[in-house]
Every structure is written in structure tokens, then in C-alpha cells.
Short mmCIF file of C-alpha atoms in Angstrom, two decimals:
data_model
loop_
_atom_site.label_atom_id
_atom_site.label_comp_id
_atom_site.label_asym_id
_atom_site.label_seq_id
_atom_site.Cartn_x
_atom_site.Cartn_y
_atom_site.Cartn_z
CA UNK A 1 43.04 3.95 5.87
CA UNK A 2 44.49 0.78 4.76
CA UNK A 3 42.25 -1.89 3.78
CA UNK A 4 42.69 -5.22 5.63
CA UNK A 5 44.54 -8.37 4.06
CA UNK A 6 44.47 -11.96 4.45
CA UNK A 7 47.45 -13.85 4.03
CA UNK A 8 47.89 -17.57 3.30
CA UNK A 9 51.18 -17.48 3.80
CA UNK A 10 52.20 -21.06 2.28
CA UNK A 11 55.82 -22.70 1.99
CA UNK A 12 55.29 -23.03 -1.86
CA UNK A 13 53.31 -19.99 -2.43
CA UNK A 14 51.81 -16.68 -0.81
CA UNK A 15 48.31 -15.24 -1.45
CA UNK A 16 47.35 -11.97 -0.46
CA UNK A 17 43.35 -10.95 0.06
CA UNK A 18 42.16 -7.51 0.53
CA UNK A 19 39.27 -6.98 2.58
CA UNK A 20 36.20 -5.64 -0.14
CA UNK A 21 38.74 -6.38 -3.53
CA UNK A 22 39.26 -10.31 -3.11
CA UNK A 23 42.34 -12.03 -4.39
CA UNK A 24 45.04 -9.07 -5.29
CA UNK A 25 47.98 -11.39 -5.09
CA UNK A 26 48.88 -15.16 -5.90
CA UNK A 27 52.82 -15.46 -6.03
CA UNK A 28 55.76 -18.15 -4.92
CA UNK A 29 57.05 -17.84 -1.75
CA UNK A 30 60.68 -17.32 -3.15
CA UNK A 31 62.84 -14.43 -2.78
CA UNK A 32 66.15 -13.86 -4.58
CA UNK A 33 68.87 -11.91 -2.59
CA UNK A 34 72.15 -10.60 -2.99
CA UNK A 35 74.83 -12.69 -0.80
CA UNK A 36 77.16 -10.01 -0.46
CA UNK A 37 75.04 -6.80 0.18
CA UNK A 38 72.29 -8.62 1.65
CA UNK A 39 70.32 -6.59 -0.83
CA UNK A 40 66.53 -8.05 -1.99
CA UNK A 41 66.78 -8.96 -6.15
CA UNK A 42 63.25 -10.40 -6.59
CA UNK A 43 60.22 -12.00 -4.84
CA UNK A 44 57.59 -13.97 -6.08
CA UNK A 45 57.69 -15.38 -9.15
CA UNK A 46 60.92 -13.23 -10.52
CA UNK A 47 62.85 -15.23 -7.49
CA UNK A 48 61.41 -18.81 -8.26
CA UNK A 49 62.22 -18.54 -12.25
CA UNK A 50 65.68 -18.50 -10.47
CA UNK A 51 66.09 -21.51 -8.32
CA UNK A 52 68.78 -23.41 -9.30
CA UNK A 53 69.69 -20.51 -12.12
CA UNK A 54 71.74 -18.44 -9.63
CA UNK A 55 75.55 -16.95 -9.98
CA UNK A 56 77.55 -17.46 -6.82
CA UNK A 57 76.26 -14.09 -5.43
CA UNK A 58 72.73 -14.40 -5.79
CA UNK A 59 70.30 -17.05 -3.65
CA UNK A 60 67.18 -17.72 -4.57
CA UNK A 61 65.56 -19.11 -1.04
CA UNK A 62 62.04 -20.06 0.08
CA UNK A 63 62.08 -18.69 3.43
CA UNK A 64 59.55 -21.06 4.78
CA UNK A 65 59.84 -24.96 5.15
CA UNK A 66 57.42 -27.79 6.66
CA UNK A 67 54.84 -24.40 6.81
CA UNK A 68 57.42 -22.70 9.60
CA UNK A 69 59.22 -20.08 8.97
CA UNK A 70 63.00 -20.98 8.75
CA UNK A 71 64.78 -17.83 7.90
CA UNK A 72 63.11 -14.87 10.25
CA UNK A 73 64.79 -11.94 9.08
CA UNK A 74 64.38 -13.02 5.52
CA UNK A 75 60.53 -13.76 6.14
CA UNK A 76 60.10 -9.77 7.14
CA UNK A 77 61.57 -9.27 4.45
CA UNK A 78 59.62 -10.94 2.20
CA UNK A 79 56.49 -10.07 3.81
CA UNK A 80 57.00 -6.62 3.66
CA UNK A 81 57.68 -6.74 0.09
CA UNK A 82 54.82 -8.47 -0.21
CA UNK A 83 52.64 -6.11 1.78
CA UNK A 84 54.48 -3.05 -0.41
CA UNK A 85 52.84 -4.53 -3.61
CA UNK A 86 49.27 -4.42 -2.38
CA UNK A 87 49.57 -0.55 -1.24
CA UNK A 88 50.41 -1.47 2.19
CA UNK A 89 52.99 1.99 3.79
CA UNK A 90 53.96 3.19 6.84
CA UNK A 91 51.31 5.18 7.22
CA UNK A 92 48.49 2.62 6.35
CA UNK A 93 48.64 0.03 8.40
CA UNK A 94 46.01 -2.44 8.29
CA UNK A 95 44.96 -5.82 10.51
CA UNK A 96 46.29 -8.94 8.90
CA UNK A 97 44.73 -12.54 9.21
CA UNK A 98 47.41 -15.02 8.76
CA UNK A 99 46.77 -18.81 8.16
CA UNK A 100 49.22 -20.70 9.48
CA UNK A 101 49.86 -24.93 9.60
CA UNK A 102 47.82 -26.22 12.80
CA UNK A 103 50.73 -27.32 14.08
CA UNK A 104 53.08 -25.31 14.73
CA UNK A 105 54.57 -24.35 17.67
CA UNK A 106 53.97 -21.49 19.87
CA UNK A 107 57.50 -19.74 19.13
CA UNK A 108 56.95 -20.68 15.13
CA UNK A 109 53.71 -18.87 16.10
CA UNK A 110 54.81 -15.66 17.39
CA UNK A 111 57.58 -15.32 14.55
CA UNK A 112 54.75 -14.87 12.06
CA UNK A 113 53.12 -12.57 14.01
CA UNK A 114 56.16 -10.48 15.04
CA UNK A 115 57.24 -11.02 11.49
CA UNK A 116 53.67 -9.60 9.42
CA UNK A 117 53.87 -6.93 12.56
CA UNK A 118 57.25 -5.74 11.32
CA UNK A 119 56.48 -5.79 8.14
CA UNK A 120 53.76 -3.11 8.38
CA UNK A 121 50.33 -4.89 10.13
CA UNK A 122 49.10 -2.78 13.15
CA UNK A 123 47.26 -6.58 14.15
CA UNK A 124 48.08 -9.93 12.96
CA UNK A 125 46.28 -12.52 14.22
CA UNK A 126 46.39 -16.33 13.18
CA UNK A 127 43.77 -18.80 11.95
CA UNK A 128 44.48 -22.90 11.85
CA UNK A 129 44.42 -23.52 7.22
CA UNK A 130 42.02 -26.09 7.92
CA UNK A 131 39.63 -24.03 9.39
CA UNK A 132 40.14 -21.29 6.37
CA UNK A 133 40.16 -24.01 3.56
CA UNK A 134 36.47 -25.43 4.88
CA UNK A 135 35.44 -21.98 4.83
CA UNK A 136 36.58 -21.30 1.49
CA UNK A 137 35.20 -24.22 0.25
CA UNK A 138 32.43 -23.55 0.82
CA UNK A 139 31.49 -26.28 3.70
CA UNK A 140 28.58 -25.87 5.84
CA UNK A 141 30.20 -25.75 8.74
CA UNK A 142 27.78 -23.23 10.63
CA UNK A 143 25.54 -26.81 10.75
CA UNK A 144 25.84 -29.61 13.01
CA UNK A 145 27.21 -32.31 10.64
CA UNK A 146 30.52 -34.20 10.03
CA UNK A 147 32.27 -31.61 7.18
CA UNK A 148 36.12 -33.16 6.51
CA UNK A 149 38.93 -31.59 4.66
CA UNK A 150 42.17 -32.77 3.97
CA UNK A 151 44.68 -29.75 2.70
CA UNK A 152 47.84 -30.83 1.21
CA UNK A 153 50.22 -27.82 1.01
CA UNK A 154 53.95 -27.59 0.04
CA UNK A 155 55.11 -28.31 3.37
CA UNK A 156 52.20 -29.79 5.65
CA UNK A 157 49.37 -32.21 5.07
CA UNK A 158 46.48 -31.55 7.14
CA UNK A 159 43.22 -33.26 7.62
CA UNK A 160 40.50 -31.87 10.26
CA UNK A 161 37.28 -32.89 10.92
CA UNK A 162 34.82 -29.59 11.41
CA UNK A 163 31.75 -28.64 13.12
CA UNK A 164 29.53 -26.36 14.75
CA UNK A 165 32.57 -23.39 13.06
CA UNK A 166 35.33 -25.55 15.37
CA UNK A 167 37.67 -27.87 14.96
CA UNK A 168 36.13 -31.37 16.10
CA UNK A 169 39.67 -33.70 14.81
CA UNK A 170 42.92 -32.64 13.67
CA UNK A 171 45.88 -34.71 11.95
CA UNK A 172 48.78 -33.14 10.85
CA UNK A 173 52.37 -33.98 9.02
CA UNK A 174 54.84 -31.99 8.14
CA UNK A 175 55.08 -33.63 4.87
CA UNK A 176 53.93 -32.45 1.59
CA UNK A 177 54.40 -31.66 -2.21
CA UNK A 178 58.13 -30.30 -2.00
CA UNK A 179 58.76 -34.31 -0.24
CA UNK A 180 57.17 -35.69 -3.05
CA UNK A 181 59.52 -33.26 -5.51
CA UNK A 182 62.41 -34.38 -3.26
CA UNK A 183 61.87 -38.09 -3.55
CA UNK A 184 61.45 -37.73 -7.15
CA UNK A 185 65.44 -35.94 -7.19
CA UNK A 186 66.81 -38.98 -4.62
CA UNK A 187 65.29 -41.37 -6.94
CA UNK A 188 66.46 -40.05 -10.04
CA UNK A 189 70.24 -39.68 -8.37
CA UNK A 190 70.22 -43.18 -7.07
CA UNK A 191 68.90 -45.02 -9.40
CA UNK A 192 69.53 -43.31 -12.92
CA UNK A 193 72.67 -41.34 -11.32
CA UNK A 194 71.58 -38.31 -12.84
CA UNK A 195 71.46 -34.96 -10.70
CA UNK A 196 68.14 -33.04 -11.35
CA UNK A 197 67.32 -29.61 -9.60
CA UNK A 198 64.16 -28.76 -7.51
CA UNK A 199 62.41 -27.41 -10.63
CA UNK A 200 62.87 -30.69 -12.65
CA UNK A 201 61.72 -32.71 -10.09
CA UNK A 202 58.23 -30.94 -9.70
CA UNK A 203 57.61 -31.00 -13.57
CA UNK A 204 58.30 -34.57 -13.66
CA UNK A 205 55.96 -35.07 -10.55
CA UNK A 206 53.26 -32.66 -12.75
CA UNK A 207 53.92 -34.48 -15.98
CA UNK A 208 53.67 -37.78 -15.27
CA UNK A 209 53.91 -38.39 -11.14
CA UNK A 210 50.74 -40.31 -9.57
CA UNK A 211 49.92 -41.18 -6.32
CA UNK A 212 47.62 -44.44 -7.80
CA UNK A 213 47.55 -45.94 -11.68
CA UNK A 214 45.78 -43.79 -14.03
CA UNK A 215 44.37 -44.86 -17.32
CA UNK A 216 46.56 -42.67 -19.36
CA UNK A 217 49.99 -43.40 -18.68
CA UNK A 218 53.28 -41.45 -20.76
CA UNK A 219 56.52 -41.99 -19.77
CA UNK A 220 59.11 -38.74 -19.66
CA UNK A 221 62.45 -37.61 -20.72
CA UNK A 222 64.61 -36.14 -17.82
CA UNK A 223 67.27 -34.41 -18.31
CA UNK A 224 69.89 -33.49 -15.88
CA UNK A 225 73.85 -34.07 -14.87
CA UNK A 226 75.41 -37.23 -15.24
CA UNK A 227 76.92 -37.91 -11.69
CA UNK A 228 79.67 -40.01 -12.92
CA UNK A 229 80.92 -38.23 -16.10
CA UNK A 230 80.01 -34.73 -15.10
CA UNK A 231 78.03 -34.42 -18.53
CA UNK A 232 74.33 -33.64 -19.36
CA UNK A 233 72.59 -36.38 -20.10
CA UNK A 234 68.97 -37.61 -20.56
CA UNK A 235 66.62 -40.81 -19.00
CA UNK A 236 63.51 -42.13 -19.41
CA UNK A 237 61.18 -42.24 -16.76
CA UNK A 238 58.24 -44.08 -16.21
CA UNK A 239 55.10 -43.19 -14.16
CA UNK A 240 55.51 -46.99 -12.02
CA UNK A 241 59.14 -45.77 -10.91
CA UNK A 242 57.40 -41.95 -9.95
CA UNK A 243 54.54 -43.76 -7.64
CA UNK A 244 57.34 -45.68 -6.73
CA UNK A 245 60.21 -42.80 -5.68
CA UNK A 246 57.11 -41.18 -4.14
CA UNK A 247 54.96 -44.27 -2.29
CA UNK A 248 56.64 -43.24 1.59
CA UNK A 249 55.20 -39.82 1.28
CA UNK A 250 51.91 -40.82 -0.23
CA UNK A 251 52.10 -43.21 2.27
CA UNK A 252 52.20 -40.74 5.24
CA UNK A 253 49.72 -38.50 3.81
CA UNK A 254 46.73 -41.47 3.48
CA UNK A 255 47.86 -43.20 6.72
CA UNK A 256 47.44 -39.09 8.88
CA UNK A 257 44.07 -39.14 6.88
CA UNK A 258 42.95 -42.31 8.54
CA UNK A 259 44.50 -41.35 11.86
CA UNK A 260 42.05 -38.29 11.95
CA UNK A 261 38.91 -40.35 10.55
CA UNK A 262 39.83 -42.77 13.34
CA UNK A 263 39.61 -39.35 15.62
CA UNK A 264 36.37 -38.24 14.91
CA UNK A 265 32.95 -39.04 17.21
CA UNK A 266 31.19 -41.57 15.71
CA UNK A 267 28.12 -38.83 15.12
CA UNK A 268 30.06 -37.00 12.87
CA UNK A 269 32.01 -40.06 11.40
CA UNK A 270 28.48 -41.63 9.38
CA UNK A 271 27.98 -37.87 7.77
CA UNK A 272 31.17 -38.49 5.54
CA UNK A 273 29.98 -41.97 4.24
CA UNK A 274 27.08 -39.30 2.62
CA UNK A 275 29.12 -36.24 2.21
CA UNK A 276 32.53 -37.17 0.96
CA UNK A 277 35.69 -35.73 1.97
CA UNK A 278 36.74 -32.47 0.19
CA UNK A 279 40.54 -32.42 -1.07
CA UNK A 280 42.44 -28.51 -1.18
CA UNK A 281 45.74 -27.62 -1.85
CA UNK A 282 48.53 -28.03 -4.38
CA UNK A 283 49.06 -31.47 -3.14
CA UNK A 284 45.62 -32.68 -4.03
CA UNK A 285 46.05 -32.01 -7.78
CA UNK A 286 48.51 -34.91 -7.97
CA UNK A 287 47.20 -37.30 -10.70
CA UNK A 288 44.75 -40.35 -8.48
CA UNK A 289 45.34 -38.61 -4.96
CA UNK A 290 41.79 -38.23 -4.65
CA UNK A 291 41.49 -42.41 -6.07
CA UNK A 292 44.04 -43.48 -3.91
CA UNK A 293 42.59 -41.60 -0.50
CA UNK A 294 39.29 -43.08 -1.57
CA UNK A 295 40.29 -46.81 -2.42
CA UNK A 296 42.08 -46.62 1.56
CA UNK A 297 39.76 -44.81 3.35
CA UNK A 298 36.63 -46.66 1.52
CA UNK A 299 35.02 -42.65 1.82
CA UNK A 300 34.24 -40.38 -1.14
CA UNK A 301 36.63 -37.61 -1.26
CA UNK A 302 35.72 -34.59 -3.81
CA UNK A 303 37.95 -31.77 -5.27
CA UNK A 304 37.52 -28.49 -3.92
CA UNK A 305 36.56 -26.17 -7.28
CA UNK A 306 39.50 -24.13 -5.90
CA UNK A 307 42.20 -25.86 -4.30
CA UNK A 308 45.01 -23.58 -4.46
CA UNK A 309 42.65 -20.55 -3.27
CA UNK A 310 40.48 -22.19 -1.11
CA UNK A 311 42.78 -21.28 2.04
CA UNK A 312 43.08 -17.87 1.57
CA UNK A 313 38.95 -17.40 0.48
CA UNK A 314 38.42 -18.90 3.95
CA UNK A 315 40.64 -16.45 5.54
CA UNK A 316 39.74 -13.45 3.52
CA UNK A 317 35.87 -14.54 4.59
CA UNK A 318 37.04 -14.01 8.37
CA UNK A 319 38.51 -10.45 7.30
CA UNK A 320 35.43 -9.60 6.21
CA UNK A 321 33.44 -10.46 9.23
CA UNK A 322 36.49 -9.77 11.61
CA UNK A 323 34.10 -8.43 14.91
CA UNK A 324 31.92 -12.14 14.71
CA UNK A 325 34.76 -14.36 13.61
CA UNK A 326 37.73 -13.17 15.52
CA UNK A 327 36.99 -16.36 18.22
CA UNK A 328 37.79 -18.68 15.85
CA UNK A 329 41.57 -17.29 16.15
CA UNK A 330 44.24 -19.30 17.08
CA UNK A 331 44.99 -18.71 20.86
CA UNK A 332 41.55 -16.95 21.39
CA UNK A 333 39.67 -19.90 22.36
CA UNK A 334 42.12 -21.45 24.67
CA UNK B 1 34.07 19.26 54.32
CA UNK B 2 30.55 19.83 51.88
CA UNK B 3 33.50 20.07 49.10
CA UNK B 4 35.18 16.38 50.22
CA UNK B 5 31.53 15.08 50.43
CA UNK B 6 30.83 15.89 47.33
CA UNK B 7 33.92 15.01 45.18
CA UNK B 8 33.67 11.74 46.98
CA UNK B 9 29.95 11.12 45.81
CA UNK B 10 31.20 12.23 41.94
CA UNK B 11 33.92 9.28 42.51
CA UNK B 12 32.04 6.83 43.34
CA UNK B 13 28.87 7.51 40.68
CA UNK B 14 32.13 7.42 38.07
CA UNK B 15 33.12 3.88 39.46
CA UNK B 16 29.32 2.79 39.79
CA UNK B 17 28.55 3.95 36.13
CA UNK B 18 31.91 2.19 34.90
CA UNK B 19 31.12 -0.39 36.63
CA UNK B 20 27.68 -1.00 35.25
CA UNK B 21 28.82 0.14 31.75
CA UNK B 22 32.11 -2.85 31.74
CA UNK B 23 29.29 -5.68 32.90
CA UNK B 24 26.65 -4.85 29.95
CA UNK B 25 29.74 -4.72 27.53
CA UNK B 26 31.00 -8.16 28.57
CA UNK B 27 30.52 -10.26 25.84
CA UNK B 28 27.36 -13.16 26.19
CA UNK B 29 28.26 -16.16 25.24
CA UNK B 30 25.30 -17.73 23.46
CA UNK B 31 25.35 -14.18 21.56
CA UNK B 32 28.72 -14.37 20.49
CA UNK B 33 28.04 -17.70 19.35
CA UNK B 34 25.40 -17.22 17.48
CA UNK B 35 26.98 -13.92 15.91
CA UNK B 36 29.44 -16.27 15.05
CA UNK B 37 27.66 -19.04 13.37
CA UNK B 38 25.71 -16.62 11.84
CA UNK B 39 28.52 -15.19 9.77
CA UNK B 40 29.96 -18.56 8.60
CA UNK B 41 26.39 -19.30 7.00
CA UNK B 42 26.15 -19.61 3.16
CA UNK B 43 24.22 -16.16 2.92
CA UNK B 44 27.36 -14.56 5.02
CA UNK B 45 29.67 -16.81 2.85
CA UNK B 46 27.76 -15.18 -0.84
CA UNK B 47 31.03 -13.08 -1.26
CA UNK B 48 33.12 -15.88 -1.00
CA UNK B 49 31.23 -18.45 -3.00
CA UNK B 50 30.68 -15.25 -5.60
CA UNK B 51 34.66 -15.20 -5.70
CA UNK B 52 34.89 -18.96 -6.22
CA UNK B 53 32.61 -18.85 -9.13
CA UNK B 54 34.97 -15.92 -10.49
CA UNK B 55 37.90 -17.95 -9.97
CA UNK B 56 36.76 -21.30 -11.34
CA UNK B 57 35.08 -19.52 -14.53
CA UNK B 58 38.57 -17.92 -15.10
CA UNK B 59 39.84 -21.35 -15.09
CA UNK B 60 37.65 -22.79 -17.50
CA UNK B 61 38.35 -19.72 -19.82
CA UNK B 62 35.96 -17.80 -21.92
CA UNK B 63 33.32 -20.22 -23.74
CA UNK B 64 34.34 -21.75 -27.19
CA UNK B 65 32.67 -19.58 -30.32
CA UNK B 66 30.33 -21.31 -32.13
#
């Protein structure tokens, strides 16, 4: 009898839970194939050492994008793989909790479903990452007070406002940390004229990128391919021209975090002038994200002690009490 | 005829009891609720918040030696 598995199933990276064990799994969502023979090379984080590092017959592809799945076949694929690792068969096929962006749509919906179905789940049902990230940070959400969390992913930003174990306000953008890595690489190109791959652009945003000054401020060597001459060559960059490159995506995330304050009943609205706002996901770790989402929203926001696992906690949390918490599935109250 | 009579009586006792047995299986609301609350509240959530603890004292790594 297999055991069952949550999945955060994220556009930067997977996590697998296992019903009784915890986390068993914590790996990019990257998987490397063979062009010609179609044939899977590597997943996880074999595949992402290889972004950008690929001969012509190898690609190195993160089959998710904006938290929807944008290669189906190569999803399954993935997923399966995936599944494989933590002693999932054909024989043993266990229920699966995935947790999924708000909002997508309903035919992004049923491709993860259809896809972790394929791949070996005998159930897979879908929970809003929201909903799993208050629950795995630990938010008392079984009470009747305001409890807000704001979960920046790869590919989504998502802010909800939570009560009563439901979803009171939702805002959500399908903008995240691989924009901010983007923004960083069309800055770079246009105004240095260097080319830089994905890889580069996410160190630099982890070295030295902000989203609002910080005391301690280094600037950074970048090295990449001189557009002009065709040559390596190296800048320097500066953390003003990072929160610069990267202001219209900051931007978008603060301004969907007021929309959904703006959302919420006025009840619940005084409980986070006490309480705070709690910050989850990659995107949160961004040097003066939390600052800069406080100085705009005039609201304490707090990190989440685990931001990165906080989604799949929450999700593994409705594995283990499947029978009480399966209402709170997406599609099963509506 | 006694045969008809009684296979028809057996019938409908089967579709009475199912009957009765699919209405006390419906789901109450208010319990469901409550069921429901009840396992999002921090003594459900102990696991969880047991695994955070894990997790975030990984993190920090093992204490420094004196």
C-alpha cells in the first residue's frame, strides 16, 4: 500500500511529502531530455546544473511557467519520475494532494490532475497554495480573525486573506521570481550589452538584487557575452541599477498586495494592523521585500520560519487529515 | 402468488433499509464543519509545526562548540 504524497508542484521547484515521513523530496522543477530520442537525461537538480550548459541535442526545460503547466507530455513525465523516486510503482498507487496557483484555469486544472493521474496517483485532487502556505505556517486559521499571506513563487505572486479554514480575499499575478531574473538579463543586454543566461541572472538577483535599499550594499562582477564583439567580457553592477532593472515587477507584486488588503471586510482588515502579514516563498527572501511591502502597505509583514516549505507542510497537513480536510479542495466547495 | 408477495416485500425492505441507511450517511453540515476546523487547529497542526521546528533547526545548523 502506497503511502500518500503531497506535491507542491512549483514552476521553480517541486516538493514531494509523504503522508507519516514528512518532506522526502525538495528538487528543481527542470528536466533534461534528449531532442532526438525524446529520451529523459535528468530531473531535478541534475537537469537545472544544465540550463544554459546544453549540446545541441540535449534541452534542459522547466516544464511549468506562470505556475501552469506549459509542456503536458513533458510534465507526466516529470512527475512520474518524480513519483518513481519516492517508491511510487504501478502497483502502489497512492492519493496525491496537489497545490496548484489559485488562478488557474479550469483546463490548466485538469492537466495537473490528468497529468499526476498518469503518472501513477489513483486520486489527485487540488488545493489553492495560499490555503497550504497559511497552513504550513502555522496560521490560526481554524479562528475567526484576519490571518494574511502573501506567497511569492517562481511564477505567481499570491496574496489571500484567510478565515474560518476559507479563503475570505484572493489577489493573484502571474508574476514572480523568474520576472525578476528576467529583468535582471534585459537590463544587463540593454544597457551593458552583455548577454547573461538564466542562471547568472538569479545569482546576481541573490547576490546583490533588492526590492528596497539595504544598509549593506556590494556591487558585483557579471560576466557574460559581449553582444557586439562576440567575446566574454565582464561589468560591474550595482545594487541601484538591480532595484532598478527589477522596480515593474516589484511594482506589480506590492500594488496585487494592496489590491487584496483593499478586498478584505473591514472585520478582518483591523486584525492585520495587530498580526502582521506573513511572507512565504522563494520570492520573499529577496533582500527588503518584506521593508518595501511594509513601508507601502503601512502593515507589519513577518517571514514565515519556512518559506520555501511552507506550501507543501500545508498540503502534506491536509494528507494527513484527508477524510476532515478534503472540503477545502479546489472544486469541492463550489 | 404467496412467492410474488413475498419477493416483493424483500424488495421493498432492501429499498427502505437503503434508503434509511443513504440519509444517516449524508454528510451534516455543522459536523463536517466542525470536523473540519477541528483538524486545522494547532493540536491537529503538532506534526506540522514539529516538522517546521526540524526544518528551521536544520537551517540554523548544529550549535557552535564551546
Amino acid at each position: 500500500m502506497a503511502r500518500d504524497l503531497a506535491i507542491d508542484l512549483g514552476t521553480a521547484n517541486t516538493l514531494v511529502y509523504m503522508k507519516g515521513r514528512g518532506i522526502v523530496l525538495n528538487e528543481p522543477s527542470v528536466i533534461a531530455l534528449n531532442k532526438q530520442t525524446g529520451e529523459v537525461l535528468a530531473t531535478g537538480r541534475e537537469a537545472w546544473q544544465m540550463i544554459g550548459r546544453t549540446p545541441g541535442y540535449i534541452v534542459a526545460v522547466r516544464p511549468l511557467r506562470g505556475g501552469a503547466i506549459t509542456d503536458f507530455e513533458i510534465t507526466e513525465r516529470m512527475i512520474r519520475l518524480l513519483l518513481q523516486r519516492v517508491g511510487v510503482s504501478r502497483f502502489t498507487r497512492p492519493k496525491v494532494v496537489i497545490c496548484v496557483p489559485s488562478a488557474i484555469t479550469e483546463v490548466e486544472r485538469r492537466a495537473v490532475t490528468d497529468a499526476a493521474r498518469r503518472a501513477g496517483a489513483a486520486d489527485a485532487n487540488l488545493i489553492e497554495q495560499p490555503m497550504a502556505a497559511a497552513i504550513g505556517a502555522d496560521l490560526p486559521i481554524d479562528e475567526p480573525v484576519g490571518n494574511m499571506v502573501i506567497d511569492i513563487g517562481g511564477g505567481t505572486s499570491e496574496t489571500a486573506v484567510i478565515s474560518l479554514g476559507g479563503i475570505v480575499a484572493l489577489e493573484a499575478v502571474r508574476v514572480g521570481s523568474f520576472d525578476i531574473d528576467a529583468a535582471i538579463q534585459n537590463y544587463v543586454r540593454r544597457e551593458h550589452g552583455i548577454a547573461i543566461g538564466e542562471r547568472t541572472a538569479e545569482e546576481i538577483k541573490v547576490a546583490i538584487g533588492s526590492a528596497d535599499p539595504t544598509g549593506d550594499e556590494n556591487q558585483a562582477e557579471v560576466r557574460g557575452r559581449d553582444l557586439m564583439t562576440g567575446l566574454p567580457k565582464t561589468v560591474l553592477l550595482t545594487p541601484e541599477e538591480v532595484r532598478f532593472a527589477i522596480e515593474d515587477v516589484i511594482s506589480s507584486i506590492v500594488a496585487s498586495v494592496i489590491r487584496c488588503l483593499a478586498k478584505a471586510p473591514p472585520e478582518l482588515s483591523q486584525d492585520f494592523l495587530v498580526r502582521g502579514m506573513y511572507l512565504v516563498g522563494g520570492g520573499g527572501l529577496l533582500h527588503g521585500m518584506a521593508k518595501r511591502i511594509e513601508r507601502e502597505t503601512k502593515v507589519p509583514v513577518k517571514m514565515s520560519n519556512v518559506p520555501l516549505e511552507a506550501v507543501v507542510l500545508g498540503a502534506g497537513h491536509v494528507i494527513e487529515h484527508y477524510e476532515a480536510l478534503k472540503g477545502m479542495f479546489m472544486g469541492a466547495r463550489r | 402468488m404467496s412467492e410474488v408477495l413475498v419477493g416483493l416485500f424483500l424488495v421493498a425492505t432492501v429499498v427502505i433499509v437503503v434508503f434509511v441507511m443513504r440519509r444517516a450517511r449524508r454528510p451534516d453540515g455543522v459536523a463536517t464543519f466542525q470536523r473540519q476546523i477541528d483538524a486545522l487547529s494547532p493540536e491537529a497542526r503538532r506534526q506540522v509545526v514539529d516538522e517546521v521546528q526540524r526544518l528551521d533547526e536544520e537551517k540554523k545548523g548544529p550549535p557552535d562548540a564551546p
